[in-house]
CSV table of N, CA and C in Angstrom, one decimal:
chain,number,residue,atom,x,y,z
A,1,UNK,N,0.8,-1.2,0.0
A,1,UNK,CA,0.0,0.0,0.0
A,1,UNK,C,0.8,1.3,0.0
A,2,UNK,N,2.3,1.2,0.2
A,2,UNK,CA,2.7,1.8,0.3
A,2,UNK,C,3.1,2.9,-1.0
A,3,UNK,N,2.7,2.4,-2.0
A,3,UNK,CA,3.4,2.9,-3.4
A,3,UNK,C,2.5,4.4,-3.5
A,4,UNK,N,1.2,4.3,-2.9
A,4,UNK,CA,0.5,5.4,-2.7
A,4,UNK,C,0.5,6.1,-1.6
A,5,UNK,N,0.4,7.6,-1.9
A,5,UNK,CA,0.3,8.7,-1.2
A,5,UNK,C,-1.2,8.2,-0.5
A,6,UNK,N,-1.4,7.7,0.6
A,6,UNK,CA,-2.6,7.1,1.6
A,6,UNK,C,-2.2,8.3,3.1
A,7,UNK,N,-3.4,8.5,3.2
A,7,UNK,CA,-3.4,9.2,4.8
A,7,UNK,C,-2.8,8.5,5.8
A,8,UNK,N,-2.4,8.5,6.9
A,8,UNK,CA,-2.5,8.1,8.2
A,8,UNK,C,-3.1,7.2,8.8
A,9,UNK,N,-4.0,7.5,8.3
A,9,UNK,CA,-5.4,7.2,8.9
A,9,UNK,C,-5.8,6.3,8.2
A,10,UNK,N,-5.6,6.4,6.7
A,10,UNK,CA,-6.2,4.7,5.9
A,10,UNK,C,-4.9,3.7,6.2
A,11,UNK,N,-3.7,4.4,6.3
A,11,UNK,CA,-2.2,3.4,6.8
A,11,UNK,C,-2.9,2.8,7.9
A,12,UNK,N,-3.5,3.1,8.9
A,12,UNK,CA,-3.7,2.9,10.1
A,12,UNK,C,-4.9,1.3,10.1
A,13,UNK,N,-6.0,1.8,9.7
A,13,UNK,CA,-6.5,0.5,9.1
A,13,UNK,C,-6.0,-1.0,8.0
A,14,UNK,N,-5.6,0.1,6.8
A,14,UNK,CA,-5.3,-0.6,6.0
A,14,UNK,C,-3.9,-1.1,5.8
A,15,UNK,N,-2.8,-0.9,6.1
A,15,UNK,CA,-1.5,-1.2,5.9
A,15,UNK,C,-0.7,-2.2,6.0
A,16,UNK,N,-0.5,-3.0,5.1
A,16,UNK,CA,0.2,-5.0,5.2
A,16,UNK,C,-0.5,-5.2,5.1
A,17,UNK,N,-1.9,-5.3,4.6
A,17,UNK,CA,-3.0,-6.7,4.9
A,17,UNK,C,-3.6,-6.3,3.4
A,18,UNK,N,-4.2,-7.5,2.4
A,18,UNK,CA,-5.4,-7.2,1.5
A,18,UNK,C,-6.1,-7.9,1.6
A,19,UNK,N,-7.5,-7.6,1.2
A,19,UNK,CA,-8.7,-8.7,1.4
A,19,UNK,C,-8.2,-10.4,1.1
A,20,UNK,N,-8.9,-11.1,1.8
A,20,UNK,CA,-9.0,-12.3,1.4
A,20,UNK,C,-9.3,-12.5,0.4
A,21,UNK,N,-8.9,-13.2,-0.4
A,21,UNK,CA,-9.1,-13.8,-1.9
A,21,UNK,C,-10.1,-14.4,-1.9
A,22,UNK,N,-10.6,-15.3,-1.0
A,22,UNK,CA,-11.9,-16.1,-1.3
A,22,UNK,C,-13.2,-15.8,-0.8
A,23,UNK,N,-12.9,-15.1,0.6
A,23,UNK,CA,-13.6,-14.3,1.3
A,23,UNK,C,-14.1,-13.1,0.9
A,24,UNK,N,-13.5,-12.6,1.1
A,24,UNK,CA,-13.3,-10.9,0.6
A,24,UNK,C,-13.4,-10.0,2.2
A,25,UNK,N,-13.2,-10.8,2.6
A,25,UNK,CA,-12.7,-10.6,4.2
A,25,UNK,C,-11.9,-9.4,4.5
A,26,UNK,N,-12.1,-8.0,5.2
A,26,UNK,CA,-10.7,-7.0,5.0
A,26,UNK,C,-10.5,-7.4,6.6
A,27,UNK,N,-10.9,-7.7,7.7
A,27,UNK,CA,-10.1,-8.1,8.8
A,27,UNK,C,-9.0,-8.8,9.1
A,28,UNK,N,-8.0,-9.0,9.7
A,28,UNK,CA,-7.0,-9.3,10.0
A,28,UNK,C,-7.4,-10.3,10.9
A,29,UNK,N,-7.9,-12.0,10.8
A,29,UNK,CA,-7.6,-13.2,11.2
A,29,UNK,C,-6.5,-13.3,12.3
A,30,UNK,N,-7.1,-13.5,13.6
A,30,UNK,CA,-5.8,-13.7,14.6
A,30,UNK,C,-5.4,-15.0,15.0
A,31,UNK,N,-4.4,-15.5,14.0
A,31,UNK,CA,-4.1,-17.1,14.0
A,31,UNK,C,-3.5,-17.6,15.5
A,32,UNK,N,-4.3,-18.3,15.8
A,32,UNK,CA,-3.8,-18.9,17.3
A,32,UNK,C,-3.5,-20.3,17.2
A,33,UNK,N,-2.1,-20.2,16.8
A,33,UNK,CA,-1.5,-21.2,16.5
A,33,UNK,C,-0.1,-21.3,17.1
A,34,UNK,N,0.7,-22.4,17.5
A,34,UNK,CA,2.0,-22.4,17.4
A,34,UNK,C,3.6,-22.7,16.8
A,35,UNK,N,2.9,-23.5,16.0
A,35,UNK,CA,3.5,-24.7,15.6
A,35,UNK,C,3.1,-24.6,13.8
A,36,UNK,N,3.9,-24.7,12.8
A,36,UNK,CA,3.4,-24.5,10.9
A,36,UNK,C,4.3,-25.9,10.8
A,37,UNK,N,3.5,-26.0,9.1
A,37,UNK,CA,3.8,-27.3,8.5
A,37,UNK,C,4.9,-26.8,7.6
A,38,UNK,N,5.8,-28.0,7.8
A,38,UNK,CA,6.9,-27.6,6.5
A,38,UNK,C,6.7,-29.4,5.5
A,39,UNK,N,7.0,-28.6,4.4
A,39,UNK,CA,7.0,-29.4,3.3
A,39,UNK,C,8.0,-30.7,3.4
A,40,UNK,N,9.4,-30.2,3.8
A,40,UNK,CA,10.3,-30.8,4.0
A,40,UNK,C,11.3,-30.7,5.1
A,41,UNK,N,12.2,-31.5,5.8
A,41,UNK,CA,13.1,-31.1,6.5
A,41,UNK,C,14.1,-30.0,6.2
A,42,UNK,N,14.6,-30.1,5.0
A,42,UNK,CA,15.0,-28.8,4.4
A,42,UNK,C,14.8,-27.7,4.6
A,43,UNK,N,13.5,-27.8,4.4
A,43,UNK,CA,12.5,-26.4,4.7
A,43,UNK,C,12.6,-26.1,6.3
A,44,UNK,N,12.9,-27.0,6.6
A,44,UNK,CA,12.0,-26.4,8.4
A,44,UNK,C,13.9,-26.2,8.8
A,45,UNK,N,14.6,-26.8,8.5
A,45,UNK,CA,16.1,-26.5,8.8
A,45,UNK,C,16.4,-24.9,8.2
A,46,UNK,N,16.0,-24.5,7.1
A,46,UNK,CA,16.0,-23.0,6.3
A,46,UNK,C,15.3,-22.1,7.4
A,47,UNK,N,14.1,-22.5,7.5
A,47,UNK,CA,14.0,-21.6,8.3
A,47,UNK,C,14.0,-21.1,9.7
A,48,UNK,N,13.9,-22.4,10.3
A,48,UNK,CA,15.1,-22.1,12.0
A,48,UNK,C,16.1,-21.7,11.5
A,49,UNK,N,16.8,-21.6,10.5
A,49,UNK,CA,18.3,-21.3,10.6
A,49,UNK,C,18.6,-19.2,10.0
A,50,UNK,N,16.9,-18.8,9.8
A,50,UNK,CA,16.6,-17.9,9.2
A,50,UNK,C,16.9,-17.6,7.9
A,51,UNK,N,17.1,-18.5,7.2
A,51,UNK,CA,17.8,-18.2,5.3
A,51,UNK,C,16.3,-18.7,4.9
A,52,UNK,N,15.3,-19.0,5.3
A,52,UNK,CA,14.5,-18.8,4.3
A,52,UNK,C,13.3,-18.4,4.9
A,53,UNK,N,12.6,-17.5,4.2
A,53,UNK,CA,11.2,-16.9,4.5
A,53,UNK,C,10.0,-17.9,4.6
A,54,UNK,N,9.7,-17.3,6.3
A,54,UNK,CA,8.6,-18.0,6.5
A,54,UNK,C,8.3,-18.1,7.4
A,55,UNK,N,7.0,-18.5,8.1
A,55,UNK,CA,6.8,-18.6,9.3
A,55,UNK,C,7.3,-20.2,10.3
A,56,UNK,N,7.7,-20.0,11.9
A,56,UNK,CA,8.2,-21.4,12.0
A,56,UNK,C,7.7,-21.6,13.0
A,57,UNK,N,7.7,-20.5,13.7
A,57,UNK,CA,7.0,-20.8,15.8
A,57,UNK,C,6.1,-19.2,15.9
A,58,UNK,N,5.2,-19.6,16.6
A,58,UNK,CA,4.4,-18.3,17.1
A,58,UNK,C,5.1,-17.2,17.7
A,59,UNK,N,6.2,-17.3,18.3
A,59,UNK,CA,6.8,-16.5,19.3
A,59,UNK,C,8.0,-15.7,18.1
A,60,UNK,N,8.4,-16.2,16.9
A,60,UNK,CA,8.9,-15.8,16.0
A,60,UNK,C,8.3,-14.8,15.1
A,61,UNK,N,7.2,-15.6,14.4
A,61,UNK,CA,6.5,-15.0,13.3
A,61,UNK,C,5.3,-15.5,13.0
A,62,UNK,N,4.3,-15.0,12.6
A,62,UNK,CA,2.8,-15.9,12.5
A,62,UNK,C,2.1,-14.5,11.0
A,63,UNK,N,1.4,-15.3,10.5
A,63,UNK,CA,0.6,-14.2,10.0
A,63,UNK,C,0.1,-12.8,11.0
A,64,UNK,N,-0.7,-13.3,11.5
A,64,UNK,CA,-1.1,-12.2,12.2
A,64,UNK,C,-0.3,-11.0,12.4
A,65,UNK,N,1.3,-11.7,13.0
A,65,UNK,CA,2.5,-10.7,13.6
A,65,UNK,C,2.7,-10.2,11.9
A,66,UNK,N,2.4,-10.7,11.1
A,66,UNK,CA,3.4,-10.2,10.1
A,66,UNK,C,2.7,-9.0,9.6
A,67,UNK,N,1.8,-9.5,9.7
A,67,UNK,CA,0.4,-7.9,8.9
A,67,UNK,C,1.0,-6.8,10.0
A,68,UNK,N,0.5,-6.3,10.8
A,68,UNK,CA,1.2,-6.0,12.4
A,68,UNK,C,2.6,-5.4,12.3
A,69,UNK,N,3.3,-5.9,11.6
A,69,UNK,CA,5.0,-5.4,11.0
A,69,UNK,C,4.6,-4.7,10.0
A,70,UNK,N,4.1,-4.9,9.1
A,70,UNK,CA,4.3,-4.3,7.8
A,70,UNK,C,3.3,-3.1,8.1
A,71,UNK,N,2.4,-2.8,8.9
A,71,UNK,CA,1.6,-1.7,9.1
A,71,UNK,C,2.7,-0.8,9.9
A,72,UNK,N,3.1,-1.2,11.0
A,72,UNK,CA,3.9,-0.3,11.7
A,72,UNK,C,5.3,-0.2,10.9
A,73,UNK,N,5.7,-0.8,10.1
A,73,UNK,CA,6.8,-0.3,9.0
A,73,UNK,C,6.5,1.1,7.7
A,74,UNK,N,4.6,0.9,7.3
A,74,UNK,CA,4.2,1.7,6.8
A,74,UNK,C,3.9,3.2,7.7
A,75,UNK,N,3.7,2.7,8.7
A,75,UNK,CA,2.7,4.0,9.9
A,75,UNK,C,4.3,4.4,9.8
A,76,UNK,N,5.6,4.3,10.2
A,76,UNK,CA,6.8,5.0,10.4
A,76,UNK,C,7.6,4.9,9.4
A,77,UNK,N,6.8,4.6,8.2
A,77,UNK,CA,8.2,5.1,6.8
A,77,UNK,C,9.0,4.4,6.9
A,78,UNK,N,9.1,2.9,7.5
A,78,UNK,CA,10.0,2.6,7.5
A,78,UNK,C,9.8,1.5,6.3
A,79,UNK,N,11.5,0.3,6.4
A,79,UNK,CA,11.0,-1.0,5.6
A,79,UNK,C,10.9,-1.8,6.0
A,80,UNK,N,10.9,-2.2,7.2
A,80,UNK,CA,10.5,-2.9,8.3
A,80,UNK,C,10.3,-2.8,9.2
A,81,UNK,N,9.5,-3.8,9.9
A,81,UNK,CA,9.0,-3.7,11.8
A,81,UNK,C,9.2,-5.2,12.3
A,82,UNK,N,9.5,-5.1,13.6
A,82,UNK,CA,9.6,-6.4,14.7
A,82,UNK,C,8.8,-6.2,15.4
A,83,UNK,N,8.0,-7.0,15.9
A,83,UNK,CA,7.1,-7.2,17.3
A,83,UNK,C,7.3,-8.4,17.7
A,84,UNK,N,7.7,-8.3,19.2
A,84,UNK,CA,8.0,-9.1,19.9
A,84,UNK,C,7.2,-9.0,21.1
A,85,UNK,N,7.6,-10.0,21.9
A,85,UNK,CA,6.1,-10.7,22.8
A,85,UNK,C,6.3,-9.9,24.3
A,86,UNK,N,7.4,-9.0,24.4
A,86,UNK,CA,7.9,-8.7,25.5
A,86,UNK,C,8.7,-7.5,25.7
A,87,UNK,N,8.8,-6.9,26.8
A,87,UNK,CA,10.2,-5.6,26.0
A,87,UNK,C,11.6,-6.2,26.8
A,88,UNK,N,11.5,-7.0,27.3
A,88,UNK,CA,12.7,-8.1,27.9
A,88,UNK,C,13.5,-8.9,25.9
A,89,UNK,N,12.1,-9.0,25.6
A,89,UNK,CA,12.4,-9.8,24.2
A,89,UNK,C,12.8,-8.3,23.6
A,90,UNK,N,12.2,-7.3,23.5
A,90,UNK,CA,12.9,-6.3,22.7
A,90,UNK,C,14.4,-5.7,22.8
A,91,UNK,N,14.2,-5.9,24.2
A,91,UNK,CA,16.0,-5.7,24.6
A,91,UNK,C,16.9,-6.3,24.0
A,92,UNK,N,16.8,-7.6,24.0
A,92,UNK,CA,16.8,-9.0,24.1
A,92,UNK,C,17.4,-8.7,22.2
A,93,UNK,N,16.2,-8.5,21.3
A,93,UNK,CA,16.5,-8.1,19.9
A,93,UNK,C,17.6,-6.5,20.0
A,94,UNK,N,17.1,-6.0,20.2
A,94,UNK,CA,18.1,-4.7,20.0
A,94,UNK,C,19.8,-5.4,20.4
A,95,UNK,N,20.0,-5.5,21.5
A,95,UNK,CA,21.5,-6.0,22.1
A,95,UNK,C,21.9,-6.8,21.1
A,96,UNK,N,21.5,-7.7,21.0
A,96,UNK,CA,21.6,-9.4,20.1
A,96,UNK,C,22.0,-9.1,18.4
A,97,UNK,N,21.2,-8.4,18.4
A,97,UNK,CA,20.6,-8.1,16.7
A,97,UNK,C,21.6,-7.3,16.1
C-alpha cells in the first residue's frame, strides 16, 4: 500500500493486509497457533536457521505478527518492523541483533 500517497489514517486501518481472496474478508484473522507445516526437512532446517522466509514458531513470526510489521513499518516510513512478545524480548533483539 505503500506505493500510494494514503493518509494516516487509511495506513492505520489498511496497511500490510489485502482482502481475502476467497472471502473478501478485509479483517485481519488472529491465527492462534504455534506450531506451521513444513513441506520438508529442508524447509524447516531454512527456516530455524533464518535463510529462508517463512513462518516457523508463534513467538517468532505468524501471520497475524506479520500484517502487524508491515503496518507499523508503513505508519513510520519505514521498511520494516519487529514485534515481539515482550520488552525483555525487545531488549533481548536490540543488544543481540
Amino acid at each position: 500500500m505503500t506505493e500510494k500517497n494514503y493518509s494516516f489514517e487509511t495506513l492505520q486501518v489498511h496497511a500490510g493486509q489485502v482482502p481475502d481472496p476467497v472471502t473478501g474478508a478485509r479483517a485481519v484473522p488472529i491465527y492462534q497457533t504455534t506450531a506451521f507445516v513444513f513441506d520438508s526437512a529442508e524447509q524447516a532446517a531454512g527456516r530455524f536457521a533464518l535463510t529462508d522466509a517463512g513462518n516457523v514458531y508463534t513467538r517468532l513470526t505468524n501471520p497475524t505478527t506479520a500484517v502487524v510489521d508491515a503496518r507499523v513499518a508503513a505508519l513510520e516510513g519505514g521498511t520494516s518492523a519487529v514485534t515481539v512478545a515482550s520488552g525483555s524480548a525487545a531488549i533481548t533483539y536490540a543488544i543481540l541483533n
